[in-house]
């Protein structure tokens, strides 16, 4: 049986779109067994690798409060604490380690002291996902050994290469399309666009490494902080992926 890989980009709240894409892929009979992810993609990837179905993932997403004022830190290197991420994983993935997962998972994080990407595939799961999801200036960086880790997207927002040679068929999902149709730019919009412009430059080349590349083109209508639009983000990504696969006349026998 061929090994199917799935690589999930970062994207803040846009990362919820990965749930919609996974749901659509499953309806086409596609079941990846090896996953790589950055930031939001690492979080969704961890829960998917733990065996959660998409409906349960939706319910969990609606209960999360990653951007809650309760997690604000004053005088620190980030505005928010990563406590919500750690609590979420500890509550729903009791083993809290890569070895307890049902699918193989690789998580990308950025070593901001030594300026390089590091990958986690063993050990404590929450530590890896927290490090991968530390949006700069938003979340407090994670202390790790003798260095500090921050958002994996800083150096690798679409970690396809780490699993390219480990699978026979690689599916990549990027949720960071950027529209050029803008009427007004507010501060939040500037932060969002600047972040995704900086991270998106390598996506076209990395897409070439994928056997199937999915990138919903209107994700830019959602902010990286739009945690109140769970249903809308997931439904848009789901419907786009369904329509995209139908347009390709895609079926699992092509893998």
PDB file of C-alpha atoms in Angstrom:
ATOM      1  CA  UNK A   1       0.000   0.000   0.000  1.00  0.00           C
ATOM      2  CA  UNK A   2       1.301   3.443  -0.920  1.00  0.00           C
ATOM      3  CA  UNK A   3       2.176   5.872   1.845  1.00  0.00           C
ATOM      4  CA  UNK A   4       0.272   9.162   1.639  1.00  0.00           C
ATOM      5  CA  UNK A   5       1.807  12.264   3.166  1.00  0.00           C
ATOM      6  CA  UNK A   6       0.067  15.500   4.167  1.00  0.00           C
ATOM      7  CA  UNK A   7       1.870  18.806   4.734  1.00  0.00           C
ATOM      8  CA  UNK A   8      -0.032  21.644   6.436  1.00  0.00           C
ATOM      9  CA  UNK A   9       1.043  25.292   6.348  1.00  0.00           C
ATOM     10  CA  UNK A  10       0.831  27.823   9.142  1.00  0.00           C
ATOM     11  CA  UNK A  11      -1.720  30.619   9.034  1.00  0.00           C
ATOM     12  CA  UNK A  12      -3.170  31.469  12.432  1.00  0.00           C
ATOM     13  CA  UNK A  13      -6.952  31.125  12.436  1.00  0.00           C
ATOM     14  CA  UNK A  14      -6.785  30.424   8.717  1.00  0.00           C
ATOM     15  CA  UNK A  15      -5.244  27.117   9.721  1.00  0.00           C
ATOM     16  CA  UNK A  16      -8.752  25.992  10.618  1.00  0.00           C
ATOM     17  CA  UNK A  17      -9.128  25.593   6.863  1.00  0.00           C
ATOM     18  CA  UNK A  18      -6.971  22.482   7.152  1.00  0.00           C
ATOM     19  CA  UNK A  19      -9.886  20.766   8.879  1.00  0.00           C
ATOM     20  CA  UNK A  20     -12.118  21.468   5.891  1.00  0.00           C
ATOM     21  CA  UNK A  21      -9.488  20.216   3.450  1.00  0.00           C
ATOM     22  CA  UNK A  22      -8.940  17.023   5.463  1.00  0.00           C
ATOM     23  CA  UNK A  23     -12.687  16.407   5.601  1.00  0.00           C
ATOM     24  CA  UNK A  24     -12.912  16.726   1.812  1.00  0.00           C
ATOM     25  CA  UNK A  25      -9.906  14.459   1.244  1.00  0.00           C
ATOM     26  CA  UNK A  26     -11.429  11.787   3.470  1.00  0.00           C
ATOM     27  CA  UNK A  27     -14.662  11.906   1.476  1.00  0.00           C
ATOM     28  CA  UNK A  28     -12.567  11.039  -1.569  1.00  0.00           C
ATOM     29  CA  UNK A  29     -11.163   8.066   0.326  1.00  0.00           C
ATOM     30  CA  UNK A  30      -7.773   9.649   0.961  1.00  0.00           C
ATOM     31  CA  UNK A  31      -6.220   8.836   4.345  1.00  0.00           C
ATOM     32  CA  UNK A  32      -2.715  10.256   4.949  1.00  0.00           C
ATOM     33  CA  UNK A  33      -0.555   8.378   7.437  1.00  0.00           C
ATOM     34  CA  UNK A  34       2.404  10.759   7.689  1.00  0.00           C
ATOM     35  CA  UNK A  35       1.962  14.464   8.423  1.00  0.00           C
ATOM     36  CA  UNK A  36       4.123  17.565   8.659  1.00  0.00           C
ATOM     37  CA  UNK A  37       2.962  20.935   9.913  1.00  0.00           C
ATOM     38  CA  UNK A  38       3.973  24.409  10.940  1.00  0.00           C
ATOM     39  CA  UNK A  39       2.189  26.613  13.498  1.00  0.00           C
ATOM     40  CA  UNK A  40      -1.576  26.159  13.007  1.00  0.00           C
ATOM     41  CA  UNK A  41      -0.777  23.282  10.676  1.00  0.00           C
ATOM     42  CA  UNK A  42       1.228  21.642  13.452  1.00  0.00           C
ATOM     43  CA  UNK A  43      -1.677  21.980  15.886  1.00  0.00           C
ATOM     44  CA  UNK A  44      -4.279  20.583  13.485  1.00  0.00           C
ATOM     45  CA  UNK A  45      -1.786  17.940  12.373  1.00  0.00           C
ATOM     46  CA  UNK A  46      -1.209  16.822  15.959  1.00  0.00           C
ATOM     47  CA  UNK A  47      -4.908  16.284  16.628  1.00  0.00           C
ATOM     48  CA  UNK A  48      -5.412  14.545  13.292  1.00  0.00           C
ATOM     49  CA  UNK A  49      -2.401  12.327  13.966  1.00  0.00           C
ATOM     50  CA  UNK A  50      -3.892  11.503  17.368  1.00  0.00           C
ATOM     51  CA  UNK A  51      -6.915  10.005  15.630  1.00  0.00           C
ATOM     52  CA  UNK A  52      -9.521  12.746  15.974  1.00  0.00           C
ATOM     53  CA  UNK A  53     -12.146  12.940  13.226  1.00  0.00           C
ATOM     54  CA  UNK A  54     -12.974  16.264  11.592  1.00  0.00           C
ATOM     55  CA  UNK A  55     -16.290  16.753  13.395  1.00  0.00           C
ATOM     56  CA  UNK A  56     -14.571  16.454  16.758  1.00  0.00           C
ATOM     57  CA  UNK A  57     -11.820  18.794  15.563  1.00  0.00           C
ATOM     58  CA  UNK A  58     -14.468  21.398  14.756  1.00  0.00           C
ATOM     59  CA  UNK A  59     -15.966  21.119  18.238  1.00  0.00           C
ATOM     60  CA  UNK A  60     -12.555  21.442  19.895  1.00  0.00           C
ATOM     61  CA  UNK A  61     -11.692  24.463  17.737  1.00  0.00           C
ATOM     62  CA  UNK A  62     -14.829  26.286  18.850  1.00  0.00           C
ATOM     63  CA  UNK A  63     -13.895  25.832  22.496  1.00  0.00           C
ATOM     64  CA  UNK A  64     -10.321  27.088  22.151  1.00  0.00           C
ATOM     65  CA  UNK A  65      -9.324  30.574  23.313  1.00  0.00           C
ATOM     66  CA  UNK A  66      -5.830  31.038  21.900  1.00  0.00           C
ATOM     67  CA  UNK A  67      -6.190  34.818  21.653  1.00  0.00           C
ATOM     68  CA  UNK A  68      -7.937  35.366  24.967  1.00  0.00           C
ATOM     69  CA  UNK A  69      -7.057  38.404  27.103  1.00  0.00           C
ATOM     70  CA  UNK A  70      -6.681  35.945  29.996  1.00  0.00           C
ATOM     71  CA  UNK A  71      -3.336  34.931  28.544  1.00  0.00           C
ATOM     72  CA  UNK A  72      -1.865  38.430  28.257  1.00  0.00           C
ATOM     73  CA  UNK A  73       1.675  38.861  29.596  1.00  0.00           C
ATOM     74  CA  UNK A  74       3.127  42.224  30.529  1.00  0.00           C
ATOM     75  CA  UNK A  75       6.830  42.973  30.200  1.00  0.00           C
ATOM     76  CA  UNK A  76       7.513  39.759  28.268  1.00  0.00           C
ATOM     77  CA  UNK A  77       8.744  39.003  24.733  1.00  0.00           C
ATOM     78  CA  UNK A  78       5.202  38.236  23.621  1.00  0.00           C
ATOM     79  CA  UNK A  79       1.736  39.603  24.373  1.00  0.00           C
ATOM     80  CA  UNK A  80       0.122  36.235  25.029  1.00  0.00           C
ATOM     81  CA  UNK A  81       1.107  33.112  26.905  1.00  0.00           C
ATOM     82  CA  UNK A  82       1.113  29.670  25.241  1.00  0.00           C
ATOM     83  CA  UNK A  83      -0.795  28.136  28.174  1.00  0.00           C
ATOM     84  CA  UNK A  84      -3.948  27.567  26.115  1.00  0.00           C
ATOM     85  CA  UNK A  85      -2.060  25.404  23.614  1.00  0.00           C
ATOM     86  CA  UNK A  86      -0.457  23.272  26.295  1.00  0.00           C
ATOM     87  CA  UNK A  87      -3.724  22.797  28.191  1.00  0.00           C
ATOM     88  CA  UNK A  88      -5.572  21.873  24.998  1.00  0.00           C
ATOM     89  CA  UNK A  89      -3.094  19.154  24.072  1.00  0.00           C
ATOM     90  CA  UNK A  90      -2.776  17.761  27.592  1.00  0.00           C
ATOM     91  CA  UNK A  91      -6.570  17.490  27.903  1.00  0.00           C
ATOM     92  CA  UNK A  92      -7.203  15.832  24.542  1.00  0.00           C
ATOM     93  CA  UNK A  93      -4.004  13.871  23.860  1.00  0.00           C
ATOM     94  CA  UNK A  94      -3.318  12.203  27.242  1.00  0.00           C
ATOM     95  CA  UNK A  95       0.025  10.670  26.237  1.00  0.00           C
ATOM     96  CA  UNK A  96       1.265  14.116  25.194  1.00  0.00           C
ATOM     97  CA  UNK A  97       4.071  12.637  23.137  1.00  0.00           C
ATOM     98  CA  UNK A  98       4.758  11.795  19.491  1.00  0.00           C
ATOM     99  CA  UNK A  99       5.062   8.117  20.286  1.00  0.00           C
ATOM    100  CA  UNK A 100       1.411   7.920  21.383  1.00  0.00           C
ATOM    101  CA  UNK A 101       0.100   9.263  18.052  1.00  0.00           C
ATOM    102  CA  UNK A 102      -1.629   7.012  15.529  1.00  0.00           C
ATOM    103  CA  UNK A 103       0.040   8.711  12.546  1.00  0.00           C
ATOM    104  CA  UNK A 104       3.642   9.851  12.072  1.00  0.00           C
ATOM    105  CA  UNK A 105       4.026  13.588  12.702  1.00  0.00           C
ATOM    106  CA  UNK A 106       6.793  16.129  12.034  1.00  0.00           C
ATOM    107  CA  UNK A 107       6.542  19.623  13.540  1.00  0.00           C
ATOM    108  CA  UNK A 108       8.643  22.580  12.366  1.00  0.00           C
ATOM    109  CA  UNK A 109       9.802  25.339  14.720  1.00  0.00           C
ATOM    110  CA  UNK A 110      12.313  28.178  14.418  1.00  0.00           C
ATOM    111  CA  UNK A 111      15.411  28.428  16.583  1.00  0.00           C
ATOM    112  CA  UNK A 112      15.499  32.231  16.780  1.00  0.00           C
ATOM    113  CA  UNK A 113      18.925  32.318  18.441  1.00  0.00           C
ATOM    114  CA  UNK A 114      20.734  30.138  15.902  1.00  0.00           C
ATOM    115  CA  UNK A 115      18.501  31.163  12.966  1.00  0.00           C
ATOM    116  CA  UNK A 116      17.509  27.726  11.727  1.00  0.00           C
ATOM    117  CA  UNK A 117      14.529  25.414  11.420  1.00  0.00           C
ATOM    118  CA  UNK A 118      14.380  22.435  13.735  1.00  0.00           C
ATOM    119  CA  UNK A 119      11.982  19.513  13.435  1.00  0.00           C
ATOM    120  CA  UNK A 120      10.321  17.508  16.180  1.00  0.00           C
ATOM    121  CA  UNK A 121       9.145  13.943  15.630  1.00  0.00           C
ATOM    122  CA  UNK A 122       9.621  12.463  19.092  1.00  0.00           C
ATOM    123  CA  UNK A 123       9.323  13.472  22.715  1.00  0.00           C
ATOM    124  CA  UNK A 124       6.822  15.857  24.335  1.00  0.00           C
ATOM    125  CA  UNK A 125       4.118  16.860  21.868  1.00  0.00           C
ATOM    126  CA  UNK A 126       2.850  20.022  23.569  1.00  0.00           C
ATOM    127  CA  UNK A 127       6.339  21.555  23.723  1.00  0.00           C
ATOM    128  CA  UNK A 128       6.832  21.049  19.980  1.00  0.00           C
ATOM    129  CA  UNK A 129       3.425  22.392  18.982  1.00  0.00           C
ATOM    130  CA  UNK A 130       3.754  25.383  21.306  1.00  0.00           C
ATOM    131  CA  UNK A 131       7.144  26.239  19.825  1.00  0.00           C
ATOM    132  CA  UNK A 132       5.869  25.881  16.264  1.00  0.00           C
ATOM    133  CA  UNK A 133       2.888  28.155  16.996  1.00  0.00           C
ATOM    134  CA  UNK A 134       4.671  31.066  18.717  1.00  0.00           C
ATOM    135  CA  UNK A 135       3.674  33.924  16.423  1.00  0.00           C
ATOM    136  CA  UNK A 136       6.413  36.567  16.962  1.00  0.00           C
ATOM    137  CA  UNK A 137       5.440  39.485  19.209  1.00  0.00           C
ATOM    138  CA  UNK A 138       2.080  37.807  19.863  1.00  0.00           C
ATOM    139  CA  UNK A 139       3.143  34.758  21.869  1.00  0.00           C
ATOM    140  CA  UNK A 140       5.956  34.368  24.344  1.00  0.00           C
ATOM    141  CA  UNK A 141       8.828  32.306  22.803  1.00  0.00           C
ATOM    142  CA  UNK A 142       9.512  28.839  24.188  1.00  0.00           C
ATOM    143  CA  UNK A 143      12.717  28.137  26.100  1.00  0.00           C
ATOM    144  CA  UNK A 144      14.298  24.963  24.752  1.00  0.00           C
ATOM    145  CA  UNK A 145      17.642  23.661  25.998  1.00  0.00           C
ATOM    146  CA  UNK A 146      20.040  26.602  25.549  1.00  0.00           C
ATOM    147  CA  UNK A 147      17.980  28.510  23.005  1.00  0.00           C
ATOM    148  CA  UNK A 148      14.522  29.960  22.275  1.00  0.00           C
ATOM    149  CA  UNK A 149      11.975  28.688  19.775  1.00  0.00           C
ATOM    150  CA  UNK A 150       9.384  30.662  17.870  1.00  0.00           C
ATOM    151  CA  UNK A 151       6.886  30.212  15.032  1.00  0.00           C
ATOM    152  CA  UNK A 152       8.045  27.592  12.547  1.00  0.00           C
ATOM    153  CA  UNK A 153       6.705  29.761   9.756  1.00  0.00           C
ATOM    154  CA  UNK A 154       9.501  32.270  10.203  1.00  0.00           C
ATOM    155  CA  UNK A 155      11.800  29.980   8.234  1.00  0.00           C
ATOM    156  CA  UNK A 156       9.556  27.200   6.967  1.00  0.00           C
ATOM    157  CA  UNK A 157       5.841  27.901   6.749  1.00  0.00           C
ATOM    158  CA  UNK A 158       5.196  24.903   4.502  1.00  0.00           C
ATOM    159  CA  UNK A 159       7.399  21.964   5.626  1.00  0.00           C
ATOM    160  CA  UNK A 160       6.926  19.635   2.677  1.00  0.00           C
ATOM    161  CA  UNK A 161      10.583  18.645   2.273  1.00  0.00           C
ATOM    162  CA  UNK A 162      10.815  16.893   5.634  1.00  0.00           C
ATOM    163  CA  UNK A 163       8.388  14.169   4.492  1.00  0.00           C
ATOM    164  CA  UNK A 164       8.830  14.268   0.694  1.00  0.00           C
ATOM    165  CA  UNK A 165      11.115  11.232   0.662  1.00  0.00           C
ATOM    166  CA  UNK A 166       9.088   9.438   3.326  1.00  0.00           C
ATOM    167  CA  UNK A 167       5.888   9.042   1.298  1.00  0.00           C
ATOM    168  CA  UNK A 168       4.821   7.892  -2.154  1.00  0.00           C
ATOM    169  CA  UNK A 169       2.198  10.583  -2.689  1.00  0.00           C
ATOM    170  CA  UNK A 170       2.414  14.006  -1.048  1.00  0.00           C
ATOM    171  CA  UNK A 171      -0.542  16.334  -0.547  1.00  0.00           C
ATOM    172  CA  UNK A 172       0.177  19.925   0.458  1.00  0.00           C
ATOM    173  CA  UNK A 173      -2.390  22.352   1.852  1.00  0.00           C
ATOM    174  CA  UNK A 174      -1.540  26.057   2.088  1.00  0.00           C
ATOM    175  CA  UNK A 175      -4.050  28.466   3.622  1.00  0.00           C
ATOM    176  CA  UNK A 176      -2.216  31.743   3.023  1.00  0.00           C
ATOM    177  CA  UNK A 177      -3.493  33.119  -0.264  1.00  0.00           C
ATOM    178  CA  UNK A 178      -3.371  36.921  -0.349  1.00  0.00           C
ATOM    179  CA  UNK A 179      -5.887  39.006  -2.278  1.00  0.00           C
ATOM    180  CA  UNK A 180      -4.939  42.207  -4.111  1.00  0.00           C
ATOM    181  CA  UNK A 181      -8.492  43.537  -3.771  1.00  0.00           C
ATOM    182  CA  UNK A 182      -8.409  45.872  -0.782  1.00  0.00           C
ATOM    183  CA  UNK A 183     -10.427  49.022  -0.140  1.00  0.00           C
ATOM    184  CA  UNK A 184      -9.085  49.989   3.276  1.00  0.00           C
ATOM    185  CA  UNK A 185      -6.039  48.901   5.264  1.00  0.00           C
ATOM    186  CA  UNK A 186      -6.290  48.949   9.036  1.00  0.00           C
ATOM    187  CA  UNK A 187      -3.540  48.146  11.529  1.00  0.00           C
ATOM    188  CA  UNK A 188      -4.729  44.543  11.950  1.00  0.00           C
ATOM    189  CA  UNK A 189      -4.786  44.153   8.162  1.00  0.00           C
ATOM    190  CA  UNK A 190      -1.229  45.468   7.874  1.00  0.00           C
ATOM    191  CA  UNK A 191       0.034  43.020  10.506  1.00  0.00           C
ATOM    192  CA  UNK A 192      -1.768  40.130   8.842  1.00  0.00           C
ATOM    193  CA  UNK A 193      -0.651  40.934   5.286  1.00  0.00           C
ATOM    194  CA  UNK A 194       2.930  41.756   6.273  1.00  0.00           C
ATOM    195  CA  UNK A 195       3.234  38.451   8.120  1.00  0.00           C
ATOM    196  CA  UNK A 196       1.877  36.382   5.244  1.00  0.00           C
ATOM    197  CA  UNK A 197       3.812  38.230   2.554  1.00  0.00           C
ATOM    198  CA  UNK A 198       7.015  37.515   4.470  1.00  0.00           C
ATOM    199  CA  UNK A 199       6.154  33.839   4.851  1.00  0.00           C
ATOM    200  CA  UNK A 200       4.657  33.140   1.450  1.00  0.00           C
ATOM    201  CA  UNK A 201       7.614  33.661  -0.869  1.00  0.00           C
ATOM    202  CA  UNK A 202       8.733  30.031  -0.906  1.00  0.00           C
ATOM    203  CA  UNK A 203       5.285  28.500  -1.362  1.00  0.00           C
ATOM    204  CA  UNK A 204       5.279  28.308  -5.214  1.00  0.00           C
ATOM    205  CA  UNK A 205       8.553  26.371  -5.278  1.00  0.00           C
ATOM    206  CA  UNK A 206       7.491  24.066  -2.454  1.00  0.00           C
ATOM    207  CA  UNK A 207       4.176  23.432  -4.177  1.00  0.00           C
ATOM    208  CA  UNK A 208       6.153  21.771  -6.981  1.00  0.00           C
ATOM    209  CA  UNK A 209       7.269  19.103  -4.512  1.00  0.00           C
ATOM    210  CA  UNK A 210       3.640  18.088  -3.954  1.00  0.00           C
ATOM    211  CA  UNK A 211       1.775  15.536  -6.032  1.00  0.00           C
ATOM    212  CA  UNK A 212      -1.414  17.372  -5.112  1.00  0.00           C
ATOM    213  CA  UNK A 213      -1.364  21.011  -4.001  1.00  0.00           C
ATOM    214  CA  UNK A 214      -4.453  22.616  -2.439  1.00  0.00           C
ATOM    215  CA  UNK A 215      -4.567  26.359  -1.839  1.00  0.00           C
ATOM    216  CA  UNK A 216      -8.030  27.920  -1.389  1.00  0.00           C
ATOM    217  CA  UNK A 217      -7.665  31.283  -3.199  1.00  0.00           C
ATOM    218  CA  UNK A 218      -9.893  33.433  -0.990  1.00  0.00           C
ATOM    219  CA  UNK A 219      -8.474  32.657   2.448  1.00  0.00           C
ATOM    220  CA  UNK A 220      -7.318  36.273   2.667  1.00  0.00           C
ATOM    221  CA  UNK A 221     -10.860  37.299   3.525  1.00  0.00           C
ATOM    222  CA  UNK A 222     -10.133  35.771   6.930  1.00  0.00           C
ATOM    223  CA  UNK A 223      -7.667  37.239   9.416  1.00  0.00           C
ATOM    224  CA  UNK A 224      -5.088  35.146  11.208  1.00  0.00           C
ATOM    225  CA  UNK A 225      -6.958  36.139  14.396  1.00  0.00           C
ATOM    226  CA  UNK A 226     -10.514  35.249  13.235  1.00  0.00           C
ATOM    227  CA  UNK A 227     -11.200  32.530  15.809  1.00  0.00           C
ATOM    228  CA  UNK A 228     -14.858  33.606  15.809  1.00  0.00           C
ATOM    229  CA  UNK A 229     -15.266  32.373  12.220  1.00  0.00           C
ATOM    230  CA  UNK A 230     -14.560  28.684  12.733  1.00  0.00           C
ATOM    231  CA  UNK A 231     -17.538  27.416  10.723  1.00  0.00           C
ATOM    232  CA  UNK A 232     -17.046  29.874   7.868  1.00  0.00           C
ATOM    233  CA  UNK A 233     -13.329  29.159   7.452  1.00  0.00           C
ATOM    234  CA  UNK A 234     -13.758  25.382   7.575  1.00  0.00           C
ATOM    235  CA  UNK A 235     -16.763  25.352   5.235  1.00  0.00           C
ATOM    236  CA  UNK A 236     -15.030  27.522   2.648  1.00  0.00           C
ATOM    237  CA  UNK A 237     -11.915  25.336   2.603  1.00  0.00           C
ATOM    238  CA  UNK A 238     -14.002  22.154   2.537  1.00  0.00           C
ATOM    239  CA  UNK A 239     -16.155  23.277  -0.395  1.00  0.00           C
ATOM    240  CA  UNK A 240     -13.185  24.594  -2.333  1.00  0.00           C
ATOM    241  CA  UNK A 241     -11.310  21.303  -1.901  1.00  0.00           C
ATOM    242  CA  UNK A 242     -14.338  19.253  -2.945  1.00  0.00           C
ATOM    243  CA  UNK A 243     -14.827  21.368  -6.080  1.00  0.00           C
ATOM    244  CA  UNK A 244     -11.087  21.357  -6.845  1.00  0.00           C
ATOM    245  CA  UNK A 245     -10.833  17.568  -6.656  1.00  0.00           C
ATOM    246  CA  UNK A 246     -13.941  17.176  -8.809  1.00  0.00           C
ATOM    247  CA  UNK A 247     -12.457  19.532 -11.397  1.00  0.00           C
ATOM    248  CA  UNK A 248      -9.367  17.310 -11.511  1.00  0.00           C
ATOM    249  CA  UNK A 249     -11.588  14.216 -11.757  1.00  0.00           C
ATOM    250  CA  UNK A 250      -9.489  13.005  -8.878  1.00  0.00           C
ATOM    251  CA  UNK A 251      -9.953   9.636  -7.184  1.00  0.00           C
ATOM    252  CA  UNK A 252      -7.843   7.606  -4.787  1.00  0.00           C
ATOM    253  CA  UNK A 253      -6.945   5.102  -7.519  1.00  0.00           C
ATOM    254  CA  UNK A 254      -4.743   7.805  -9.070  1.00  0.00           C
ATOM    255  CA  UNK A 255      -2.428   7.665  -6.067  1.00  0.00           C
TER     256      UNK A 255
END
